[in-house]
Short mmCIF file of C-alpha atoms and ligand atoms in Angstrom, two decimals:
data_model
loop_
_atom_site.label_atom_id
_atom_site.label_comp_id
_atom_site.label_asym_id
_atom_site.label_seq_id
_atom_site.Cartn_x
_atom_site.Cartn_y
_atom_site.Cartn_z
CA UNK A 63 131.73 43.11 96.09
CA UNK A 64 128.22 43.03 96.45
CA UNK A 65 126.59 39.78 96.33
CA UNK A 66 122.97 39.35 94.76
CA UNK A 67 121.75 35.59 94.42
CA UNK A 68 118.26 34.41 93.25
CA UNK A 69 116.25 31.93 91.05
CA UNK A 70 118.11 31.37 87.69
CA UNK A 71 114.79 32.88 86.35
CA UNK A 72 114.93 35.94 88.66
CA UNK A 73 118.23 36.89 88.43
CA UNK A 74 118.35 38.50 84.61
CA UNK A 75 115.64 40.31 85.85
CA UNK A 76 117.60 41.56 88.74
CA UNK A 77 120.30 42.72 86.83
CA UNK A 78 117.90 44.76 84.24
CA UNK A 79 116.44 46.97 86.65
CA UNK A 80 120.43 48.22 87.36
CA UNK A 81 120.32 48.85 84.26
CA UNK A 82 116.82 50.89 84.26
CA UNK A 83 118.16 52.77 87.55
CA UNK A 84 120.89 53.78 85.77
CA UNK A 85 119.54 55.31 83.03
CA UNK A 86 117.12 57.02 84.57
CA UNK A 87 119.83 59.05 86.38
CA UNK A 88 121.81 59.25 83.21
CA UNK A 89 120.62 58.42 79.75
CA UNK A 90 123.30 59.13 78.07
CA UNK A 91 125.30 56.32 79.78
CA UNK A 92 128.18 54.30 78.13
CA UNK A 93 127.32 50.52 78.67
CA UNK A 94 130.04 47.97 78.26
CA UNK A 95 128.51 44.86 77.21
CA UNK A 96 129.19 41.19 76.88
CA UNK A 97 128.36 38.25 74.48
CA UNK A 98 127.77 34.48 75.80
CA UNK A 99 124.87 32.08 76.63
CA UNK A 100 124.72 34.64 80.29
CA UNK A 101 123.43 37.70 79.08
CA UNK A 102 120.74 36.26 77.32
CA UNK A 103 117.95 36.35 79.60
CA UNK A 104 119.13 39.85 80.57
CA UNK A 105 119.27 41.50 77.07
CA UNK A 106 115.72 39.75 76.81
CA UNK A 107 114.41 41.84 79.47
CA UNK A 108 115.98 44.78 78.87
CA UNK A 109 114.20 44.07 74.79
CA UNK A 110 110.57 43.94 76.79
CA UNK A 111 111.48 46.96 79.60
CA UNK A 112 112.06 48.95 76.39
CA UNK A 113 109.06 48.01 74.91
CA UNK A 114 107.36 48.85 77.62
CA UNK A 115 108.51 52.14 77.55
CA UNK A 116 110.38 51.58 80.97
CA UNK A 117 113.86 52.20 79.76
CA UNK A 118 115.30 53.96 77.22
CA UNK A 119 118.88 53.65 74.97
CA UNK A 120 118.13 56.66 73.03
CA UNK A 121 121.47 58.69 74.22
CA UNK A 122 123.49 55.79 75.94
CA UNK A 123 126.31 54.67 73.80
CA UNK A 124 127.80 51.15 74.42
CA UNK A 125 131.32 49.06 73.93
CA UNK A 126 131.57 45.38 73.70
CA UNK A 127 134.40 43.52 75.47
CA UNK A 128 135.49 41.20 72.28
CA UNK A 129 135.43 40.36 69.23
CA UNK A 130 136.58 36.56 67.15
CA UNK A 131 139.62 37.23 64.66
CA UNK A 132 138.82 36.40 61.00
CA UNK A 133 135.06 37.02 61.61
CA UNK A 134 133.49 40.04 59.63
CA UNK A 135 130.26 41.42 61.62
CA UNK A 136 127.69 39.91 59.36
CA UNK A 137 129.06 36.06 60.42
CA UNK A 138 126.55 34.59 62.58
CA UNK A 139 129.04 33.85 64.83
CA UNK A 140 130.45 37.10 65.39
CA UNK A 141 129.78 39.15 68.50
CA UNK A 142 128.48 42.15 66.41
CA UNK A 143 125.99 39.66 65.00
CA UNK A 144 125.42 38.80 68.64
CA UNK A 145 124.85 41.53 69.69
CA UNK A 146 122.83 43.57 66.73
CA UNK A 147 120.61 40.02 66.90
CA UNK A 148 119.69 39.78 70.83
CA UNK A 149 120.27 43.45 71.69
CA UNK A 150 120.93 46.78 69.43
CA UNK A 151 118.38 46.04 66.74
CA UNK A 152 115.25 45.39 69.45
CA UNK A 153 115.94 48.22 71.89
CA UNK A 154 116.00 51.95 70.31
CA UNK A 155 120.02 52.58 70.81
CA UNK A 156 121.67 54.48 67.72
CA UNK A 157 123.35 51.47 65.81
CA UNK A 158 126.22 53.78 65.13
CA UNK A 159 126.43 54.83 68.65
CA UNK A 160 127.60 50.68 69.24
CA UNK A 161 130.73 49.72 69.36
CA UNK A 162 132.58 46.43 68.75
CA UNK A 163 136.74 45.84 68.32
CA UNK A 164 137.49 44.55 64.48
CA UNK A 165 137.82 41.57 64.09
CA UNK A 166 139.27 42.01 60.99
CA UNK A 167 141.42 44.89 61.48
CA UNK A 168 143.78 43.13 64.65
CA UNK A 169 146.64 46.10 64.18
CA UNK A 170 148.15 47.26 68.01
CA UNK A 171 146.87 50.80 66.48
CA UNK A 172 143.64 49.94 66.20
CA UNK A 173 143.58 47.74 69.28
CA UNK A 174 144.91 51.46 71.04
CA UNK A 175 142.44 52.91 69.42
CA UNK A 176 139.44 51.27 71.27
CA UNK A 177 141.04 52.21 74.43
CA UNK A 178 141.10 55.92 72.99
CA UNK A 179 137.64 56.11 72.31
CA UNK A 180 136.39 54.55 75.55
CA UNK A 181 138.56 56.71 77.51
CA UNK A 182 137.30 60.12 74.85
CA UNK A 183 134.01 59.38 75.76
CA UNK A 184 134.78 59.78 79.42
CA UNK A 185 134.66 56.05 80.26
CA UNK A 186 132.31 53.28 80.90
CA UNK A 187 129.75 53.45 83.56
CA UNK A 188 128.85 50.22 83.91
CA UNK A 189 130.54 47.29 81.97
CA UNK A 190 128.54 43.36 82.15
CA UNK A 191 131.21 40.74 82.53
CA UNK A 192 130.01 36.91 81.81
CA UNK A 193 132.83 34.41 82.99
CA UNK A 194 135.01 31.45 81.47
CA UNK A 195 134.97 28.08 82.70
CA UNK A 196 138.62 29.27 83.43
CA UNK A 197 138.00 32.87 84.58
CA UNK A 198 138.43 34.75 81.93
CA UNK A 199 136.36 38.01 81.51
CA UNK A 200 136.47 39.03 77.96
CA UNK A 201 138.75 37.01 76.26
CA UNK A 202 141.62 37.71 78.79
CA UNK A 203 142.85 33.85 79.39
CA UNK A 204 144.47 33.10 82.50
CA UNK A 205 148.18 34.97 82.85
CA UNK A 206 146.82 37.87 81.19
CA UNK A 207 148.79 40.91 83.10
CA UNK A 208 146.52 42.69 84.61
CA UNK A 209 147.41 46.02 83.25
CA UNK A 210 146.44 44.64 79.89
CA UNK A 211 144.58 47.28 77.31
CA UNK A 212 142.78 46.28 74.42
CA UNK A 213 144.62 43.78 72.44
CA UNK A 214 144.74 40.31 70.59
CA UNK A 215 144.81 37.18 72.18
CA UNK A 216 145.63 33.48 71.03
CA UNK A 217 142.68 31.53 73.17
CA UNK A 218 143.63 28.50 74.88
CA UNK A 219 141.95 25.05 73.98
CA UNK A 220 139.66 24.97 76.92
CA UNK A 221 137.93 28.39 75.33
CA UNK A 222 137.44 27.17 71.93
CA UNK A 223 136.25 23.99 73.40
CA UNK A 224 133.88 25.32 75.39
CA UNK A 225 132.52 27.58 72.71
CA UNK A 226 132.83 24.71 70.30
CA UNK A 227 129.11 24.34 70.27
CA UNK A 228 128.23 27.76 68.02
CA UNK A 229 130.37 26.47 65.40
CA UNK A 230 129.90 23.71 62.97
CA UNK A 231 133.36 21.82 64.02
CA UNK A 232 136.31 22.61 66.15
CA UNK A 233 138.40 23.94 63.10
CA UNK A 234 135.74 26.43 62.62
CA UNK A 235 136.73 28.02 65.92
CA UNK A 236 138.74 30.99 65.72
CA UNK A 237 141.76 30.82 67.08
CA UNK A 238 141.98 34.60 68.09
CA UNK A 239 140.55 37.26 69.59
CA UNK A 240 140.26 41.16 70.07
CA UNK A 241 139.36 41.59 73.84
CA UNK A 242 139.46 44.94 76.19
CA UNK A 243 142.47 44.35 78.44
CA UNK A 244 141.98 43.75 82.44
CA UNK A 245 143.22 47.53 82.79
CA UNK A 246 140.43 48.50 80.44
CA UNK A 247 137.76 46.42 82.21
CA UNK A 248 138.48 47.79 85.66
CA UNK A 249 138.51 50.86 84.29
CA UNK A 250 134.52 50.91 84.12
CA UNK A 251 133.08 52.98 87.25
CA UNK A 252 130.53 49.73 87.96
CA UNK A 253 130.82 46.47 87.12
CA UNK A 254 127.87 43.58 86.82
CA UNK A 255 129.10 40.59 87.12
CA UNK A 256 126.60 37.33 85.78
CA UNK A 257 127.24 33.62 86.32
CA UNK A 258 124.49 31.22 86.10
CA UNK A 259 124.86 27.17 86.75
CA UNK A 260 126.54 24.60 88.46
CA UNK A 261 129.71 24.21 86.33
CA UNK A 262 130.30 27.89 87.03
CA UNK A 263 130.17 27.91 90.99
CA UNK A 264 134.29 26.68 91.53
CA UNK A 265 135.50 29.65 89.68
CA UNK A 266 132.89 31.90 91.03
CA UNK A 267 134.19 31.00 94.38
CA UNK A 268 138.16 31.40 93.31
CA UNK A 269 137.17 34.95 91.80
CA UNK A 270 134.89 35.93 94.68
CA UNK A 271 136.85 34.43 97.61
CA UNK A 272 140.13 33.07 96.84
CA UNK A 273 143.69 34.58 95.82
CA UNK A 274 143.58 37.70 93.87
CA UNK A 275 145.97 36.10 90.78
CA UNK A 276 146.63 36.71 87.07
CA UNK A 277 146.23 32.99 86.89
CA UNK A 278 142.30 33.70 87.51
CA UNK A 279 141.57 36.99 85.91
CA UNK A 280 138.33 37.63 87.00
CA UNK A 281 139.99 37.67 90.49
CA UNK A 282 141.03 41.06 89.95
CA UNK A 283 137.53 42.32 90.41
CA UNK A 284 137.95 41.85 94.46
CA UNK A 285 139.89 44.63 93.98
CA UNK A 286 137.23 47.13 92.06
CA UNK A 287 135.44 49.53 94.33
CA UNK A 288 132.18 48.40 92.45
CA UNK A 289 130.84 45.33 91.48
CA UNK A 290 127.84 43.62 91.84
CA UNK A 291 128.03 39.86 91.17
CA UNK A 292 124.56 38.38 90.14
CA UNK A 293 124.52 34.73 90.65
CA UNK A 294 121.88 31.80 90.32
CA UNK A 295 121.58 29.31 92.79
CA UNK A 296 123.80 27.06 91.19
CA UNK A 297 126.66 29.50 90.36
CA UNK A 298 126.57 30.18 94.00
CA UNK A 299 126.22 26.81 95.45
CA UNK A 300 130.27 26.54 96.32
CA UNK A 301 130.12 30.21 98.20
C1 LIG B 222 133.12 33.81 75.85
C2 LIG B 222 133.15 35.33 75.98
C3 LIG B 222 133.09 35.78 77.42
C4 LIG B 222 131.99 35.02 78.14
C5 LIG B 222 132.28 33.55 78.12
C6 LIG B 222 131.26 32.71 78.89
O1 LIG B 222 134.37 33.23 75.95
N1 LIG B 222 134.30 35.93 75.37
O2 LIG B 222 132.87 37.18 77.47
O3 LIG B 222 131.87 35.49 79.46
O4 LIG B 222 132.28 33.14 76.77
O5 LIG B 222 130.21 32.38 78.08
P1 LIG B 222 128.82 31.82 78.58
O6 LIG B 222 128.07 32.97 79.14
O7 LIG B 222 128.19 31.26 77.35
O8 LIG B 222 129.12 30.79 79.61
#
């Protein structure tokens, strides 16, 4: 694993020019990408690099990690919406070119499905991971078996507590999910991994230093040949 720490200003910035490096060398990449507070400052600059004429999405194709169960992609609280909002409609990517699991359509067949087309398209070369309080990546919640594939997921309390604060009341919160299994996610041939803040520097230091265990998924990624973790300050206070 490959450590990068900086200012939590710095550090989106950081991770966008991975991205810019990488398409350069191949623009018709498949980028995995991830919803949460983390990416924001990234997908931000990758908005103004495009702008700028520095990068381009043109011929890159992209999977998400999740999706909420019960949410069509036009709620606001979906990750489609997410990610159409902050990302797919401000860069020039091919909408149709974007994928994002169902959340309406939860059948093992379609779940099998996503895994199909990832692997058709001859995989993922770089997938973004944010991280749960609790180490999940996606939605995988700890116990998850590592060979996991794309598939639904009941989320624990602590999740829709902690996400609690996009939705108008706690029985708002979906109680399931639609998340690329572990198997799926170290699949990818690179793998950024964000964290930004104090409340996420004890589980950045059980994935990045302690016990490889299903009991902290993100652990797993000790494991990948490449990953690049990008940490603020804070996230990286307990290293
Ligand atoms: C959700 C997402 C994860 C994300 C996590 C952390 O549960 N499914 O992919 O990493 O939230 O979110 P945040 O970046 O807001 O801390």
């Amino acid at each position: 694993m490959k450590i990068i720490v900086d200012t939590t200003e710095a550090i989106s910035a950081l991770a966008a020019k991975r991205y810019v490096r990488l398409l350069r060398s191949r623009p018709n990449a498949v980028l995995g990408f991830a919803t949460g507070s983390t990416p924001l400052g990234l997908y931000a600059e990758l908005v103004r690099l495009c702008d700028a004429g520095e990068i381009s999405f043109r011929d890159a194709m992209s999977f998400n990690l999740d999706e909420y169960v019960g949410l069509d992609g036009s709620h606001e609280q979906s990750y489609r919406w997410f990610m159409d909002h902050y990302l797919f409609e401000k860069i020039d990517i091919d909408r149709a070119r974007t994928h994002v699991p169902s959340g309406l359509d939860t059948d093992s067949a379609t779940a099998e499905a996503y895994d199909q087309a990832i692997i058709s398209t001859g995989g993922i070369d770089l997938q973004l991971l944010g991280i749960g309080n609790n180490g999940h990546i996606g939605f995988n919640e700890p116990g998850t078996p590592f060979g996991s594939r794309t598939h639904m997921v009941e989320l624990t309390d602590s999740t829709r507590q902690a996400n609690r604060r996009f939705f108008k009341s706690l029985d708002e919160v979906p109680t399931h999910a639609v998340t690329m299994g572990i198997r799926t996610v170290m699949n990818a041939r690179s793998i950024i991994l964000m964290a930004l803040g104090t409340a996420k520097a004890d589980i950045i230091r059980k994935t990045v230093q302690g016990e490889v265990t299903e009991e902290v998924p993100a652990s797993i990624l000790q494991l990948h040949p490449s990953v690049e973790v990008y940490l603020d300050y804070q996230a990286a206070s307990l290293l």
